[in-house]
Tab-separated table of C-alpha atoms and ligand atoms in Angstrom:
chain	number	residue	atom	x	y	z
A	1	LYS	CA	55.802	-26.644	135.239
A	2	THR	CA	52.800	-28.072	137.171
A	3	ASP	CA	51.958	-31.620	138.678
A	4	ILE	CA	48.223	-31.415	137.677
A	5	MET	CA	48.499	-34.842	135.945
A	6	ALA	CA	50.635	-36.644	138.861
A	7	GLY	CA	48.918	-40.121	139.333
A	8	LYS	CA	47.179	-40.218	136.433
A	9	ARG	CA	47.747	-42.368	133.569
A	10	GLY	CA	46.939	-42.266	129.540
A	11	LEU	CA	47.381	-43.564	126.053
A	12	ILE	CA	48.240	-41.148	123.047
A	13	MET	CA	47.345	-42.501	119.693
A	14	GLY	CA	48.737	-40.966	116.469
A	15	LEU	CA	52.473	-40.051	117.624
A	16	ALA	CA	54.054	-40.382	114.152
A	17	ASN	CA	57.265	-38.031	114.814
A	18	ASP	CA	58.504	-35.123	116.518
A	19	LYS	CA	56.094	-32.721	114.234
A	20	SER	CA	52.963	-34.685	115.269
A	21	ILE	CA	50.304	-33.014	117.209
A	22	ALA	CA	50.169	-35.850	119.222
A	23	TRP	CA	53.949	-35.011	120.520
A	24	GLY	CA	52.982	-31.540	121.596
A	25	ILE	CA	50.123	-33.178	123.761
A	26	ALA	CA	52.191	-35.786	125.095
A	27	ARG	CA	55.000	-33.499	126.012
A	28	ALA	CA	52.363	-31.105	128.011
A	29	LEU	CA	51.036	-34.192	129.826
A	30	ALA	CA	54.242	-35.645	130.657
A	31	ASN	CA	55.494	-32.380	132.049
A	32	ALA	CA	52.403	-31.893	134.165
A	33	GLY	CA	53.425	-35.185	135.552
A	34	ALA	CA	51.749	-37.952	133.547
A	35	GLU	CA	52.281	-41.320	133.264
A	36	LEU	CA	52.204	-42.274	129.204
A	37	ALA	CA	51.652	-45.244	126.988
A	38	PHE	CA	52.109	-44.746	123.032
A	39	SER	CA	50.046	-46.738	120.280
A	40	TYR	CA	51.368	-46.424	116.874
A	41	GLN	CA	50.625	-47.815	113.321
A	42	GLY	CA	53.025	-50.169	111.494
A	43	GLU	CA	56.461	-51.340	112.025
A	44	ALA	CA	58.472	-48.455	110.649
A	45	LEU	CA	56.914	-46.057	112.846
A	46	MET	CA	58.228	-47.783	115.950
A	47	LYS	CA	61.834	-46.692	115.308
A	48	ARG	CA	60.599	-42.998	115.595
A	49	VAL	CA	57.896	-43.335	118.669
A	50	GLY	CA	59.991	-45.702	120.775
A	51	PRO	CA	63.082	-42.975	121.221
A	52	LEU	CA	60.361	-40.094	121.556
A	53	ALA	CA	58.514	-42.188	124.407
A	54	ALA	CA	61.392	-42.717	125.726
A	55	ASP	CA	62.478	-39.042	126.306
A	56	LEU	CA	59.057	-38.819	128.318
A	57	GLY	CA	59.993	-41.722	130.338
A	58	SER	CA	57.538	-44.174	128.976
A	59	ASP	CA	58.442	-47.766	127.690
A	60	THR	CA	54.738	-48.584	126.656
A	61	VAL	CA	54.894	-48.554	123.349
A	62	LEU	CA	52.185	-50.873	121.331
A	63	PRO	CA	51.270	-51.063	117.619
A	64	CYS	CA	47.674	-50.378	116.773
A	65	ASP	CA	45.893	-50.057	113.205
A	66	VAL	CA	42.599	-48.515	114.442
A	67	GLY	CA	41.268	-50.013	110.998
A	68	ASP	CA	41.450	-53.281	112.410
A	69	GLU	CA	38.928	-54.576	115.425
A	70	ASP	CA	41.350	-57.232	116.763
A	71	SER	CA	44.466	-54.890	116.590
A	72	ILE	CA	42.362	-52.327	118.873
A	73	ASP	CA	41.556	-55.023	121.078
A	74	ALA	CA	44.856	-56.466	121.280
A	75	LEU	CA	46.253	-52.493	122.404
A	76	PHE	CA	43.835	-52.390	125.039
A	77	SER	CA	44.028	-55.993	126.641
A	78	ALA	CA	47.810	-55.212	127.022
A	79	LEU	CA	47.187	-51.462	128.641
A	80	LYS	CA	44.462	-53.318	130.901
A	81	ASP	CA	47.182	-56.171	131.960
A	82	LYS	CA	49.708	-53.414	132.768
A	83	TRP	CA	47.812	-50.621	134.234
A	84	GLY	CA	44.382	-52.008	134.907
A	85	THR	CA	42.865	-48.796	134.801
A	86	LEU	CA	43.045	-45.606	132.485
A	87	ASP	CA	42.618	-41.784	133.059
A	88	PHE	CA	42.530	-40.425	129.500
A	89	VAL	CA	43.247	-41.038	126.073
A	90	VAL	CA	44.141	-39.023	123.346
A	91	HIS	CA	43.208	-39.778	119.608
A	92	ALA	CA	45.003	-38.020	117.091
A	93	ILE	CA	44.631	-40.168	113.986
A	94	GLY	CA	42.941	-39.334	110.595
A	95	PHE	CA	43.173	-40.558	107.104
A	96	SER	CA	42.098	-39.903	103.496
A	97	ASP	CA	43.996	-40.944	100.211
A	98	LYS	CA	46.050	-37.996	99.311
A	99	SER	CA	44.450	-37.844	95.509
A	100	GLU	CA	41.371	-36.887	97.016
A	101	LEU	CA	42.648	-34.057	99.237
A	102	ARG	CA	42.935	-31.481	96.124
A	103	GLY	CA	40.523	-31.082	93.521
A	104	ARG	CA	36.595	-31.204	93.710
A	105	TYR	CA	34.579	-32.935	96.604
A	106	VAL	CA	32.099	-33.830	94.546
A	107	ASP	CA	34.652	-36.493	92.837
A	108	THR	CA	34.880	-38.076	95.963
A	109	SER	CA	34.886	-42.153	95.565
A	110	ARG	CA	32.691	-44.369	97.782
A	111	GLU	CA	35.651	-46.223	98.647
A	112	ASN	CA	37.753	-43.601	100.159
A	113	PHE	CA	34.622	-42.203	101.815
A	114	LYS	CA	34.276	-45.211	103.594
A	115	THR	CA	38.060	-45.821	104.532
A	116	THR	CA	38.085	-41.870	105.505
A	117	MET	CA	34.966	-42.203	107.709
A	118	ASP	CA	36.087	-45.501	109.274
A	119	ILE	CA	39.655	-44.384	109.951
A	120	SER	CA	38.882	-40.763	110.965
A	121	VAL	CA	35.560	-41.086	112.624
A	122	TYR	CA	34.590	-44.357	113.671
A	123	SER	CA	37.746	-45.187	114.997
A	124	PHE	CA	37.384	-42.762	117.916
A	125	THR	CA	34.082	-44.551	118.745
A	126	ALA	CA	35.710	-48.048	118.513
A	127	VAL	CA	38.247	-46.616	121.280
A	128	ALA	CA	35.958	-44.872	123.333
A	129	GLN	CA	34.059	-48.141	123.812
A	130	ARG	CA	37.125	-50.083	125.159
A	131	ALA	CA	38.887	-47.066	126.958
A	132	ALA	CA	35.327	-46.452	128.996
A	133	ALA	CA	35.830	-49.951	130.254
A	134	MET	CA	38.650	-48.958	131.852
A	135	MET	CA	37.634	-45.929	133.642
A	136	PRO	CA	35.533	-47.209	136.424
A	137	GLU	CA	36.302	-43.605	138.320
A	138	GLY	CA	35.416	-41.623	135.203
A	139	GLY	CA	37.970	-40.344	132.803
A	140	SER	CA	38.755	-37.725	129.615
A	141	MET	CA	38.987	-38.461	126.103
A	142	LEU	CA	40.184	-35.920	123.425
A	143	THR	CA	40.302	-36.157	119.696
A	144	LEU	CA	41.332	-33.648	117.041
A	145	THR	CA	39.573	-31.572	114.349
A	146	TYR	CA	39.608	-29.000	111.959
A	147	TYR	CA	37.338	-25.807	111.010
A	148	GLY	CA	36.857	-27.800	107.443
A	149	ALA	CA	34.171	-29.546	109.304
A	150	GLU	CA	32.264	-26.293	109.851
A	151	ARG	CA	32.887	-24.578	106.637
A	152	VAL	CA	34.296	-25.266	103.055
A	153	MET	CA	38.186	-24.741	103.034
A	154	PRO	CA	40.496	-25.688	99.782
A	155	HIS	CA	41.068	-29.170	99.145
A	156	TYR	CA	39.542	-30.782	102.538
A	157	ASN	CA	36.910	-32.137	101.173
A	158	VAL	CA	35.962	-35.643	102.289
A	159	MET	CA	37.879	-34.896	105.443
A	160	GLY	CA	35.789	-31.927	106.020
A	161	VAL	CA	32.821	-33.998	105.864
A	162	ALA	CA	34.654	-36.726	108.052
A	163	LYS	CA	35.539	-34.149	110.649
A	164	ALA	CA	32.024	-32.868	110.881
A	165	ALA	CA	31.063	-36.380	111.789
A	166	LEU	CA	33.423	-36.665	114.206
A	167	GLU	CA	32.464	-33.723	116.026
A	168	ALA	CA	28.973	-35.011	115.790
A	169	SER	CA	30.309	-37.991	117.624
A	170	VAL	CA	31.859	-36.284	120.164
A	171	ARG	CA	28.446	-34.656	121.522
A	172	TYR	CA	27.156	-38.379	121.315
A	173	LEU	CA	29.849	-39.983	123.113
A	174	ALA	CA	29.840	-37.302	125.666
A	175	GLU	CA	26.059	-37.758	126.406
A	176	ASP	CA	26.464	-41.733	126.453
A	177	LEU	CA	29.478	-41.457	128.734
A	178	GLY	CA	28.707	-38.440	131.081
A	179	LYS	CA	26.698	-40.400	133.506
A	180	ASP	CA	29.697	-42.364	134.234
A	181	ALA	CA	31.896	-39.073	134.710
A	182	ILE	CA	33.999	-39.788	131.490
A	183	ARG	CA	34.653	-36.410	129.522
A	184	VAL	CA	34.667	-36.317	125.594
A	185	ASN	CA	36.012	-33.083	123.739
A	186	ALA	CA	37.652	-32.387	120.436
A	187	ILE	CA	40.369	-29.594	119.690
A	188	SER	CA	39.799	-27.851	116.616
A	189	ALA	CA	43.534	-26.827	115.640
A	190	GLY	CA	44.637	-24.556	113.289
A	191	PRO	CA	46.945	-25.654	110.270
A	192	ILE	CA	50.251	-27.016	111.579
A	193	LYS	CA	52.979	-28.516	109.117
A	194	THR	CA	52.725	-32.454	110.310
A	195	LEU	CA	53.085	-35.630	108.063
A	196	ALA	CA	49.374	-35.716	107.781
A	197	ALA	CA	49.068	-31.974	106.738
A	198	SER	CA	51.359	-32.331	103.810
A	199	GLY	CA	48.848	-34.373	101.737
A	200	ILE	CA	46.563	-31.497	101.554
A	201	GLY	CA	46.757	-29.499	98.450
A	202	ASP	CA	48.251	-25.677	98.485
A	203	PHE	CA	48.911	-26.197	102.376
A	204	ARG	CA	51.386	-23.591	102.267
A	205	TYR	CA	49.036	-21.167	101.365
A	206	ILE	CA	46.673	-22.250	103.673
A	207	MET	CA	49.127	-21.591	106.616
A	208	LYS	CA	49.993	-18.051	105.244
A	209	TRP	CA	46.112	-17.216	104.958
A	210	ASN	CA	45.852	-18.408	108.517
A	211	GLU	CA	48.767	-16.433	109.656
A	212	TYR	CA	47.715	-13.072	107.974
A	213	ASN	CA	44.200	-13.235	108.938
A	214	SER	CA	43.421	-14.809	112.220
A	215	PRO	CA	43.284	-12.380	115.099
A	216	LEU	CA	46.224	-13.137	116.728
A	217	ARG	CA	48.171	-12.983	113.059
A	218	ARG	CA	50.044	-16.290	113.666
A	219	ASN	CA	49.677	-19.819	113.386
A	220	VAL	CA	49.509	-22.012	115.937
A	221	THR	CA	52.139	-24.473	117.307
A	222	THR	CA	51.839	-28.105	118.602
A	223	ASP	CA	52.869	-26.707	122.219
A	224	ASP	CA	49.695	-24.393	121.775
A	225	VAL	CA	47.396	-27.550	121.126
A	226	GLY	CA	49.269	-29.219	124.045
A	227	ASN	CA	48.624	-26.959	126.446
A	228	SER	CA	44.826	-26.684	125.600
A	229	ALA	CA	44.833	-30.288	125.637
A	230	LEU	CA	46.415	-30.424	129.313
A	231	TYR	CA	43.483	-28.375	130.342
A	232	LEU	CA	40.743	-30.441	128.835
A	233	LEU	CA	42.438	-33.779	129.906
A	234	SER	CA	43.044	-32.781	133.516
A	235	ASP	CA	40.703	-31.803	136.474
A	236	LEU	CA	40.987	-27.849	135.143
A	237	GLY	CA	38.291	-29.063	132.566
A	238	ALA	CA	36.492	-31.197	135.145
A	239	GLY	CA	33.093	-29.241	133.684
A	240	VAL	CA	33.286	-29.339	130.195
A	241	THR	CA	32.251	-32.243	127.860
A	242	GLY	CA	30.848	-32.481	123.949
A	243	GLU	CA	33.017	-29.368	123.340
A	244	THR	CA	34.849	-28.533	119.989
A	245	HIS	CA	37.409	-26.074	121.383
A	246	HIS	CA	38.961	-23.861	118.677
A	247	VAL	CA	42.801	-23.771	119.281
A	248	ASP	CA	43.404	-21.878	115.946
A	249	ALA	CA	44.802	-18.115	117.236
A	250	GLY	CA	41.233	-17.132	116.633
A	251	TYR	CA	40.797	-17.906	112.744
A	252	HIS	CA	37.036	-19.072	113.376
A	253	ILE	CA	35.500	-16.169	114.479
A	254	VAL	CA	37.069	-13.754	111.466
A	255	GLY	CA	34.555	-12.631	108.781
A	256	MET	CA	36.959	-11.784	106.024
A	257	LYS	CA	40.126	-10.853	105.198
A	258	ALA	CA	42.030	-8.528	107.307
A	259	VAL	CA	42.655	-4.813	105.983
A	260	ASP	CA	46.402	-5.268	106.734
A	261	ALA	CA	46.834	-8.567	105.101
A	262	PRO	CA	49.750	-8.854	102.515
A	263	ASP	CA	48.821	-10.606	99.019
A	264	ILE	CA	49.691	-13.863	99.240
B	301	NAD	P1	50.470	-36.864	111.897
B	301	NAD	O1	50.815	-37.206	110.436
B	301	NAD	O2	51.603	-36.648	112.689
B	301	NAD	O3	49.690	-37.856	112.624
B	301	NAD	C1	48.775	-38.619	111.988
B	301	NAD	C2	48.655	-40.103	112.628
B	301	NAD	O4	47.702	-40.882	112.206
B	301	NAD	C3	49.522	-40.664	112.189
B	301	NAD	O5	50.727	-40.875	113.804
B	301	NAD	C4	49.337	-41.701	111.797
B	301	NAD	O6	50.225	-43.179	112.092
B	301	NAD	C5	47.988	-42.104	112.115
B	301	NAD	N1	47.416	-43.049	111.611
B	301	NAD	C6	46.480	-43.114	110.286
B	301	NAD	N2	46.014	-44.227	110.243
B	301	NAD	C7	45.817	-44.763	110.974
B	301	NAD	C8	45.477	-46.287	111.159
B	301	NAD	N3	44.604	-47.057	110.208
B	301	NAD	N4	45.771	-46.680	112.525
B	301	NAD	C9	46.233	-45.758	113.648
B	301	NAD	N5	46.753	-44.651	113.217
B	301	NAD	C10	47.034	-44.032	112.344
B	301	NAD	O7	49.503	-35.563	111.700
B	301	NAD	P2	48.902	-34.706	112.451
B	301	NAD	O8	48.619	-33.430	111.822
B	301	NAD	O9	49.570	-34.610	114.013
B	301	NAD	O10	47.292	-35.470	112.751
B	301	NAD	C11	46.981	-35.468	113.913
B	301	NAD	C12	45.328	-35.259	114.108
B	301	NAD	O11	45.241	-33.884	114.149
B	301	NAD	C13	44.414	-35.873	112.706
B	301	NAD	O12	43.003	-36.391	113.220
B	301	NAD	C14	44.509	-34.733	111.786
B	301	NAD	O13	43.340	-34.831	111.249
B	301	NAD	C15	44.462	-33.406	112.926
B	301	NAD	N6	44.370	-32.009	112.579
B	301	NAD	C16	45.731	-31.718	112.318
B	301	NAD	C17	45.673	-30.528	111.708
B	301	NAD	C18	47.129	-29.976	110.988
B	301	NAD	O14	46.905	-28.899	110.441
B	301	NAD	N7	48.059	-30.627	111.024
B	301	NAD	C19	44.684	-29.446	112.013
B	301	NAD	C20	43.452	-30.132	112.892
B	301	NAD	C21	43.670	-31.157	112.984
């Protein structure tokens, strides 16, 4: 336990349930003394997010659909009224039509390409615009990405293209906001069984492959991601910006199947 986040306030976007990566991050931040606000998409999720937020001592739970500019404005205006300023933001949001997270990338439709880019990429920039305006003393922003941005992964398809764009936008945002002492980073997480991941074809196989072939010979947990997020969002990460930090049990350094990997 640490109090490294004592006195810091931040917004967590993308909490759906207790399997969410956002939940691992929120827990690590709250355990380190941070004060948290949460945003959720759609009334149905409020029932889950409200009690989880309460578990971490937060009663600030606000709706936000990142596909809608007015909805993002309403969220940040409510936060401004409540807190005035913000120290950090976590963007743990992605979306693509499930039917295109299997089969071939070449078959991606224009409509789903646009939606995937809008919700999974542009929304982080839209959030950064509003959050930066509430960070007069500087701050830290974090988004979530996956190795499918860098290398072809089965079924990841248009989401891989979107994550590549998201990682590039992290670098551009880091340059634009760096002069204002605002840091912008991404965590590239290994596969974790969440609601969003359940939409990806053969996800169990991908999890097994990662477990057998990553240097640590295991999958990562939302706690692993949360603890690395704590470093990037706290002053421990003060010298780090524009970075895509892999929290994937080392999988991204591997060149081929491990000699001891069992058949799947
Ligand atoms: P999750 O399903 O728990 O979270 C995804 C969240 O995105 C949900 O809370 C959902 O409500 C939100 N969302 C989708 N569309 C939205 C919209 N229009 N407006 C507001 N919110 C919206 O799954 P997760 O795996 O925790 O996903 C969090 C992030 O982590 C995503 O960006 C995902 O791509 C990324 N990621 C996941 C994995 C994995 O294996 N699970 C690996 C690497 C990166």
